[in-house]
Amino acid sequence: MGTYFITGATGGIGTAVAELLRERGHDLILTGRSPERLDRLAARLRTGAHAATQLISTGRGGTGPGVTGPGVTGPASHRTIRTIPLDLTEPRRIEASLAQSELPGRLDGLIHAAAVVHLSPIAELEADEWIDHLSVNLVSAAELTRLLLPALRAAQGHVVFVNSTAGLRAKPEWSAYAASKFGLRALADGLRAEESDLRVTSVYPGRTATEMQRSVRAQEGLPYAEDDFAAPGTVARVLVSALEIPRDAVISDVRVLPN
Protein backbone atom coordinates (compact mmCIF):
# COMPACT_ATOMS: atom_id res chain seq x y z
CA MET A 1 0.00 0.00 0.00
CA GLY A 2 1.03 3.59 -0.29
CA THR A 3 0.14 7.10 0.76
CA TYR A 4 -1.53 9.46 -1.71
CA PHE A 5 -2.17 13.19 -1.40
CA ILE A 6 -5.17 14.44 -3.41
CA THR A 7 -6.13 18.05 -4.04
CA GLY A 8 -9.68 18.87 -5.04
CA ALA A 9 -10.74 15.69 -3.24
CA THR A 10 -14.35 16.81 -2.85
CA GLY A 11 -14.76 17.45 -6.59
CA GLY A 12 -15.97 14.89 -9.10
CA ILE A 13 -12.67 13.47 -10.37
CA GLY A 14 -10.86 13.93 -7.05
CA THR A 15 -13.56 12.04 -5.17
CA ALA A 16 -13.58 9.23 -7.73
CA VAL A 17 -9.80 8.86 -7.45
CA ALA A 18 -10.03 8.81 -3.65
CA GLU A 19 -12.67 6.07 -3.84
CA LEU A 20 -10.53 3.86 -6.08
CA LEU A 21 -7.37 4.32 -4.04
CA ARG A 22 -9.26 3.66 -0.81
CA GLU A 23 -10.68 0.43 -2.23
CA ARG A 24 -7.11 -0.64 -2.92
CA GLY A 25 -6.14 -0.11 0.71
CA HIS A 26 -4.01 3.02 0.47
CA ASP A 27 -3.60 5.80 3.00
CA LEU A 28 -5.15 9.05 1.82
CA ILE A 29 -4.51 12.72 2.55
CA LEU A 30 -7.51 14.61 1.22
CA THR A 31 -7.51 18.35 0.66
CA GLY A 32 -10.24 20.78 -0.30
CA ARG A 33 -11.56 24.19 0.59
CA SER A 34 -14.50 23.09 2.79
CA PRO A 35 -13.69 21.29 6.08
CA GLU A 36 -17.29 20.08 6.29
CA ARG A 37 -17.24 18.48 2.84
CA LEU A 38 -13.87 16.91 3.55
CA ASP A 39 -15.16 15.42 6.80
CA ARG A 40 -18.23 13.99 5.06
CA LEU A 41 -16.09 12.45 2.33
CA ALA A 42 -13.63 10.94 4.81
CA ALA A 43 -16.46 9.46 6.88
CA ARG A 44 -18.02 7.91 3.80
CA LEU A 45 -14.73 6.44 2.63
CA ARG A 46 -14.07 4.93 6.06
CA THR A 47 -17.43 3.25 6.46
CA GLY A 48 -19.18 3.02 3.09
CA ALA A 49 -18.89 0.87 0.01
CA HIS A 50 -15.46 2.30 -0.73
CA ALA A 51 -13.92 1.39 2.63
CA ALA A 52 -10.66 -0.49 2.21
CA THR A 53 -11.09 -4.26 2.18
CA GLN A 54 -7.70 -5.51 1.02
CA LEU A 55 -4.09 -4.58 0.42
CA ILE A 56 -2.63 -5.20 -3.00
CA SER A 57 1.07 -5.76 -3.55
CA THR A 58 3.19 -4.50 -6.42
CA GLY A 59 4.32 -6.63 -9.32
CA ARG A 60 7.87 -6.57 -7.94
CA GLY A 61 6.96 -7.70 -4.45
CA GLY A 62 6.21 -5.68 -1.32
CA THR A 63 3.82 -2.77 -1.22
CA GLY A 64 3.75 0.76 -2.48
CA PRO A 65 3.06 2.53 -5.76
CA GLY A 66 2.84 0.53 -8.98
CA VAL A 67 -0.03 -1.71 -7.88
CA THR A 68 -0.58 -4.52 -10.36
CA GLY A 69 -3.43 -6.37 -8.73
CA PRO A 70 -2.63 -10.06 -8.11
CA GLY A 71 -1.00 -9.88 -4.68
CA VAL A 72 -3.72 -9.57 -2.04
CA THR A 73 -2.05 -9.44 1.35
CA GLY A 74 -4.87 -9.10 3.86
CA PRO A 75 -7.29 -6.73 5.58
CA ALA A 76 -6.71 -3.00 5.33
CA SER A 77 -9.20 -1.59 7.79
CA HIS A 78 -6.35 0.06 9.69
CA ARG A 79 -5.39 2.31 6.80
CA THR A 80 -5.74 6.01 7.52
CA ILE A 81 -7.55 8.93 5.91
CA ARG A 82 -6.54 12.46 6.85
CA THR A 83 -8.03 15.75 5.74
CA ILE A 84 -6.37 19.15 5.32
CA PRO A 85 -8.50 22.17 4.43
CA LEU A 86 -6.58 24.28 1.89
CA ASP A 87 -7.52 27.50 0.16
CA LEU A 88 -5.67 27.28 -3.14
CA THR A 89 -6.57 30.86 -4.03
CA GLU A 90 -3.81 31.82 -1.56
CA PRO A 91 -0.71 29.87 -2.64
CA ARG A 92 1.56 31.79 -0.25
CA ARG A 93 -0.36 30.37 2.72
CA ILE A 94 -0.08 26.72 1.71
CA GLU A 95 3.23 26.15 3.48
CA ALA A 96 1.82 27.42 6.79
CA SER A 97 -1.28 25.24 6.38
CA LEU A 98 0.81 22.13 5.78
CA ALA A 99 3.08 22.97 8.71
CA GLN A 100 0.10 22.49 11.03
CA SER A 101 -0.36 18.91 9.79
CA GLU A 102 1.80 15.90 10.45
CA LEU A 103 2.73 14.83 6.93
CA PRO A 104 4.46 11.52 6.27
CA GLY A 105 8.12 11.36 5.38
CA ARG A 106 7.28 9.31 2.30
CA LEU A 107 4.58 10.05 -0.25
CA ASP A 108 3.82 7.58 -3.03
CA GLY A 109 1.66 9.91 -5.04
CA LEU A 110 0.44 13.48 -5.40
CA ILE A 111 -2.70 13.96 -7.48
CA HIS A 112 -3.52 17.53 -8.49
CA ALA A 113 -7.28 17.45 -9.16
CA ALA A 114 -8.33 20.92 -7.96
CA ALA A 115 -9.38 23.53 -10.52
CA VAL A 116 -11.64 26.53 -11.11
CA VAL A 117 -13.11 27.82 -14.36
CA HIS A 118 -14.98 30.96 -15.31
CA LEU A 119 -15.75 31.65 -18.96
CA SER A 120 -15.39 35.14 -20.31
CA PRO A 121 -14.02 36.91 -23.39
CA ILE A 122 -10.60 38.47 -22.95
CA ALA A 123 -12.11 41.92 -23.36
CA GLU A 124 -14.08 41.38 -20.15
CA LEU A 125 -11.55 39.43 -18.07
CA GLU A 126 -10.24 41.59 -15.25
CA ALA A 127 -6.95 40.98 -13.46
CA ASP A 128 -8.60 39.30 -10.44
CA GLU A 129 -10.07 36.56 -12.62
CA TRP A 130 -6.73 35.86 -14.27
CA ILE A 131 -5.13 35.73 -10.83
CA ASP A 132 -7.78 33.34 -9.47
CA HIS A 133 -7.34 30.92 -12.38
CA LEU A 134 -3.57 30.98 -12.21
CA SER A 135 -3.44 30.78 -8.40
CA VAL A 136 -5.69 27.72 -8.09
CA ASN A 137 -4.90 25.86 -11.30
CA LEU A 138 -1.16 26.48 -11.60
CA VAL A 139 0.67 28.33 -8.81
CA SER A 140 -0.82 26.25 -5.98
CA ALA A 141 0.04 23.05 -7.83
CA ALA A 142 3.61 24.24 -8.24
CA GLU A 143 3.86 25.26 -4.58
CA LEU A 144 2.39 22.01 -3.27
CA THR A 145 4.72 20.02 -5.49
CA ARG A 146 7.71 22.00 -4.20
CA LEU A 147 6.73 21.48 -0.58
CA LEU A 148 6.06 17.76 -1.00
CA LEU A 149 9.10 16.95 -3.13
CA PRO A 150 11.21 15.60 -0.24
CA ALA A 151 8.51 13.06 0.65
CA LEU A 152 7.94 12.19 -3.02
CA ARG A 153 11.67 11.72 -3.59
CA ALA A 154 11.91 9.45 -0.54
CA ALA A 155 9.31 7.11 -2.05
CA GLN A 156 10.30 7.65 -5.71
CA GLY A 157 6.69 8.69 -6.03
CA HIS A 158 4.31 9.65 -8.81
CA VAL A 159 2.86 13.11 -9.51
CA VAL A 160 -0.33 13.29 -11.56
CA PHE A 161 -1.66 16.55 -12.94
CA VAL A 162 -5.33 16.51 -13.91
CA ASN A 163 -5.13 18.89 -16.82
CA SER A 164 -7.81 19.43 -19.49
CA THR A 165 -8.16 19.35 -23.26
CA ALA A 166 -8.28 23.13 -22.77
CA GLY A 167 -4.60 22.77 -21.85
CA LEU A 168 -3.96 21.59 -25.40
CA ARG A 169 -6.13 24.01 -27.36
CA ALA A 170 -7.72 27.28 -26.29
CA LYS A 171 -11.23 28.18 -27.37
CA PRO A 172 -13.15 31.47 -27.30
CA GLU A 173 -13.99 32.58 -23.74
CA TRP A 174 -11.75 29.89 -22.25
CA SER A 175 -8.52 31.91 -22.35
CA ALA A 176 -7.88 32.31 -18.59
CA TYR A 177 -8.62 28.66 -17.83
CA ALA A 178 -6.66 27.47 -20.86
CA ALA A 179 -3.67 29.64 -19.96
CA SER A 180 -3.56 28.11 -16.49
CA LYS A 181 -3.76 24.60 -17.95
CA PHE A 182 -1.11 25.30 -20.60
CA GLY A 183 1.06 26.38 -17.67
CA LEU A 184 0.21 23.19 -15.79
CA ARG A 185 1.42 21.19 -18.76
CA ALA A 186 4.72 23.10 -18.68
CA LEU A 187 5.00 22.46 -14.94
CA ALA A 188 4.55 18.72 -15.48
CA ASP A 189 7.06 18.62 -18.33
CA GLY A 190 9.60 20.60 -16.33
CA LEU A 191 9.17 18.40 -13.26
CA ARG A 192 9.61 15.27 -15.37
CA ALA A 193 12.84 16.64 -16.82
CA GLU A 194 14.24 17.73 -13.45
CA GLU A 195 13.21 14.85 -11.18
CA SER A 196 14.36 11.66 -12.87
CA ASP A 197 13.44 9.45 -9.89
CA LEU A 198 9.80 10.56 -9.99
CA ARG A 199 7.12 9.51 -12.43
CA VAL A 200 5.01 12.37 -13.80
CA THR A 201 1.71 12.04 -15.64
CA SER A 202 -0.60 14.61 -17.21
CA VAL A 203 -4.20 13.51 -17.72
CA TYR A 204 -6.25 15.56 -20.19
CA PRO A 205 -9.97 14.88 -19.66
CA GLY A 206 -12.52 16.17 -22.10
CA ARG A 207 -15.91 17.22 -20.82
CA THR A 208 -16.69 15.22 -17.68
CA ALA A 209 -19.95 14.91 -15.73
CA THR A 210 -19.02 16.98 -12.67
CA GLU A 211 -20.42 19.98 -10.83
CA MET A 212 -17.77 22.06 -12.58
CA GLN A 213 -19.20 20.94 -15.90
CA ARG A 214 -22.70 21.81 -14.71
CA SER A 215 -21.42 25.32 -13.94
CA VAL A 216 -19.71 25.59 -17.33
CA ARG A 217 -22.89 24.60 -19.15
CA ALA A 218 -24.81 27.24 -17.21
CA GLN A 219 -22.20 29.83 -18.19
CA GLU A 220 -22.60 28.74 -21.81
CA GLY A 221 -26.37 28.99 -21.55
CA LEU A 222 -26.73 25.31 -22.42
CA PRO A 223 -28.51 22.43 -20.65
CA TYR A 224 -26.54 19.96 -18.56
CA ALA A 225 -27.17 16.27 -19.22
CA GLU A 226 -24.88 13.90 -17.34
CA ASP A 227 -25.01 11.23 -20.03
CA ASP A 228 -23.49 13.60 -22.59
CA PHE A 229 -20.12 13.52 -20.82
CA ALA A 230 -17.54 11.07 -19.56
CA ALA A 231 -18.12 9.85 -16.01
CA PRO A 232 -15.66 11.02 -13.32
CA GLY A 233 -15.15 7.39 -12.37
CA THR A 234 -13.96 6.62 -15.90
CA VAL A 235 -11.36 9.38 -15.77
CA ALA A 236 -10.33 8.16 -12.32
CA ARG A 237 -9.83 4.60 -13.58
CA VAL A 238 -7.50 5.87 -16.30
CA LEU A 239 -5.59 7.94 -13.73
CA VAL A 240 -5.25 5.09 -11.25
CA SER A 241 -4.17 2.77 -14.07
CA ALA A 242 -1.29 5.16 -14.72
CA LEU A 243 -0.35 4.89 -11.04
CA GLU A 244 -0.49 1.11 -11.15
CA ILE A 245 1.76 0.26 -14.07
CA PRO A 246 5.15 -1.23 -13.12
CA ARG A 247 8.00 1.16 -12.46
CA ASP A 248 9.86 0.27 -15.65
CA ALA A 249 7.48 2.55 -17.57
CA VAL A 250 5.45 5.72 -17.16
CA ILE A 251 2.33 7.05 -18.87
CA SER A 252 3.47 10.61 -19.43
CA ASP A 253 0.37 12.03 -21.15
CA VAL A 254 -3.11 10.64 -21.72
CA ARG A 255 -6.35 12.09 -23.09
CA VAL A 256 -9.73 10.86 -21.86
CA LEU A 257 -12.54 11.99 -24.13
CA PRO A 258 -16.30 11.42 -23.89
CA ASN A 259 -17.47 8.83 -26.38
mmCIF file of C-alpha atoms in Angstrom, residues 11-104:
data_model
loop_
_atom_site.group_PDB
_atom_site.id
_atom_site.type_symbol
_atom_site.label_atom_id
_atom_site.label_comp_id
_atom_site.label_asym_id
_atom_site.label_seq_id
_atom_site.Cartn_x
_atom_site.Cartn_y
_atom_site.Cartn_z
ATOM 1 C CA GLY A 11 -14.761 17.446 -6.587
ATOM 2 C CA GLY A 12 -15.970 14.886 -9.096
ATOM 3 C CA ILE A 13 -12.670 13.467 -10.367
ATOM 4 C CA GLY A 14 -10.860 13.932 -7.051
ATOM 5 C CA THR A 15 -13.557 12.035 -5.171
ATOM 6 C CA ALA A 16 -13.577 9.235 -7.728
ATOM 7 C CA VAL A 17 -9.801 8.865 -7.454
ATOM 8 C CA ALA A 18 -10.033 8.810 -3.651
ATOM 9 C CA GLU A 19 -12.669 6.070 -3.844
ATOM 10 C CA LEU A 20 -10.535 3.863 -6.079
ATOM 11 C CA LEU A 21 -7.371 4.324 -4.042
ATOM 12 C CA ARG A 22 -9.262 3.662 -0.806
ATOM 13 C CA GLU A 23 -10.679 0.433 -2.232
ATOM 14 C CA ARG A 24 -7.112 -0.640 -2.925
ATOM 15 C CA GLY A 25 -6.136 -0.115 0.706
ATOM 16 C CA HIS A 26 -4.013 3.018 0.467
ATOM 17 C CA ASP A 27 -3.604 5.800 3.005
ATOM 18 C CA LEU A 28 -5.150 9.047 1.825
ATOM 19 C CA ILE A 29 -4.512 12.718 2.547
ATOM 20 C CA LEU A 30 -7.506 14.615 1.219
ATOM 21 C CA THR A 31 -7.514 18.354 0.658
ATOM 22 C CA GLY A 32 -10.235 20.777 -0.296
ATOM 23 C CA ARG A 33 -11.555 24.187 0.594
ATOM 24 C CA SER A 34 -14.497 23.094 2.793
ATOM 25 C CA PRO A 35 -13.694 21.290 6.075
ATOM 26 C CA GLU A 36 -17.293 20.078 6.291
ATOM 27 C CA ARG A 37 -17.244 18.483 2.836
ATOM 28 C CA LEU A 38 -13.874 16.908 3.552
ATOM 29 C CA ASP A 39 -15.163 15.422 6.803
ATOM 30 C CA ARG A 40 -18.232 13.990 5.060
ATOM 31 C CA LEU A 41 -16.090 12.447 2.333
ATOM 32 C CA ALA A 42 -13.632 10.943 4.808
ATOM 33 C CA ALA A 43 -16.460 9.464 6.884
ATOM 34 C CA ARG A 44 -18.022 7.909 3.797
ATOM 35 C CA LEU A 45 -14.730 6.438 2.628
ATOM 36 C CA ARG A 46 -14.066 4.933 6.057
ATOM 37 C CA THR A 47 -17.430 3.248 6.459
ATOM 38 C CA GLY A 48 -19.181 3.017 3.092
ATOM 39 C CA ALA A 49 -18.893 0.871 0.010
ATOM 40 C CA HIS A 50 -15.460 2.302 -0.734
ATOM 41 C CA ALA A 51 -13.924 1.389 2.626
ATOM 42 C CA ALA A 52 -10.663 -0.487 2.206
ATOM 43 C CA THR A 53 -11.090 -4.259 2.178
ATOM 44 C CA GLN A 54 -7.700 -5.515 1.024
ATOM 45 C CA LEU A 55 -4.086 -4.576 0.420
ATOM 46 C CA ILE A 56 -2.634 -5.204 -3.002
ATOM 47 C CA SER A 57 1.071 -5.760 -3.550
ATOM 48 C CA THR A 58 3.186 -4.501 -6.423
ATOM 49 C CA GLY A 59 4.316 -6.629 -9.317
ATOM 50 C CA ARG A 60 7.872 -6.574 -7.941
ATOM 51 C CA GLY A 61 6.963 -7.702 -4.445
ATOM 52 C CA GLY A 62 6.213 -5.684 -1.320
ATOM 53 C CA THR A 63 3.823 -2.769 -1.220
ATOM 54 C CA GLY A 64 3.747 0.758 -2.475
ATOM 55 C CA PRO A 65 3.063 2.526 -5.762
ATOM 56 C CA GLY A 66 2.840 0.527 -8.980
ATOM 57 C CA VAL A 67 -0.030 -1.715 -7.879
ATOM 58 C CA THR A 68 -0.576 -4.523 -10.360
ATOM 59 C CA GLY A 69 -3.431 -6.375 -8.735
ATOM 60 C CA PRO A 70 -2.629 -10.063 -8.109
ATOM 61 C CA GLY A 71 -1.003 -9.876 -4.680
ATOM 62 C CA VAL A 72 -3.718 -9.575 -2.038
ATOM 63 C CA THR A 73 -2.048 -9.435 1.354
ATOM 64 C CA GLY A 74 -4.874 -9.102 3.858
ATOM 65 C CA PRO A 75 -7.291 -6.732 5.579
ATOM 66 C CA ALA A 76 -6.707 -3.002 5.327
ATOM 67 C CA SER A 77 -9.199 -1.588 7.794
ATOM 68 C CA HIS A 78 -6.350 0.063 9.693
ATOM 69 C CA ARG A 79 -5.393 2.306 6.801
ATOM 70 C CA THR A 80 -5.737 6.009 7.517
ATOM 71 C CA ILE A 81 -7.547 8.933 5.915
ATOM 72 C CA ARG A 82 -6.538 12.459 6.847
ATOM 73 C CA THR A 83 -8.033 15.748 5.736
ATOM 74 C CA ILE A 84 -6.368 19.146 5.321
ATOM 75 C CA PRO A 85 -8.501 22.172 4.431
ATOM 76 C CA LEU A 86 -6.582 24.277 1.893
ATOM 77 C CA ASP A 87 -7.516 27.502 0.160
ATOM 78 C CA LEU A 88 -5.674 27.283 -3.143
ATOM 79 C CA THR A 89 -6.566 30.860 -4.032
ATOM 80 C CA GLU A 90 -3.807 31.822 -1.556
ATOM 81 C CA PRO A 91 -0.708 29.872 -2.643
ATOM 82 C CA ARG A 92 1.556 31.791 -0.249
ATOM 83 C CA ARG A 93 -0.362 30.369 2.716
ATOM 84 C CA ILE A 94 -0.081 26.716 1.713
ATOM 85 C CA GLU A 95 3.232 26.149 3.481
ATOM 86 C CA ALA A 96 1.819 27.422 6.793
ATOM 87 C CA SER A 97 -1.280 25.241 6.382
ATOM 88 C CA LEU A 98 0.805 22.131 5.781
ATOM 89 C CA ALA A 99 3.083 22.975 8.708
ATOM 90 C CA GLN A 100 0.103 22.488 11.033
ATOM 91 C CA SER A 101 -0.363 18.914 9.793
ATOM 92 C CA GLU A 102 1.796 15.897 10.447
ATOM 93 C CA LEU A 103 2.729 14.831 6.934
ATOM 94 C CA PRO A 104 4.458 11.523 6.266
#
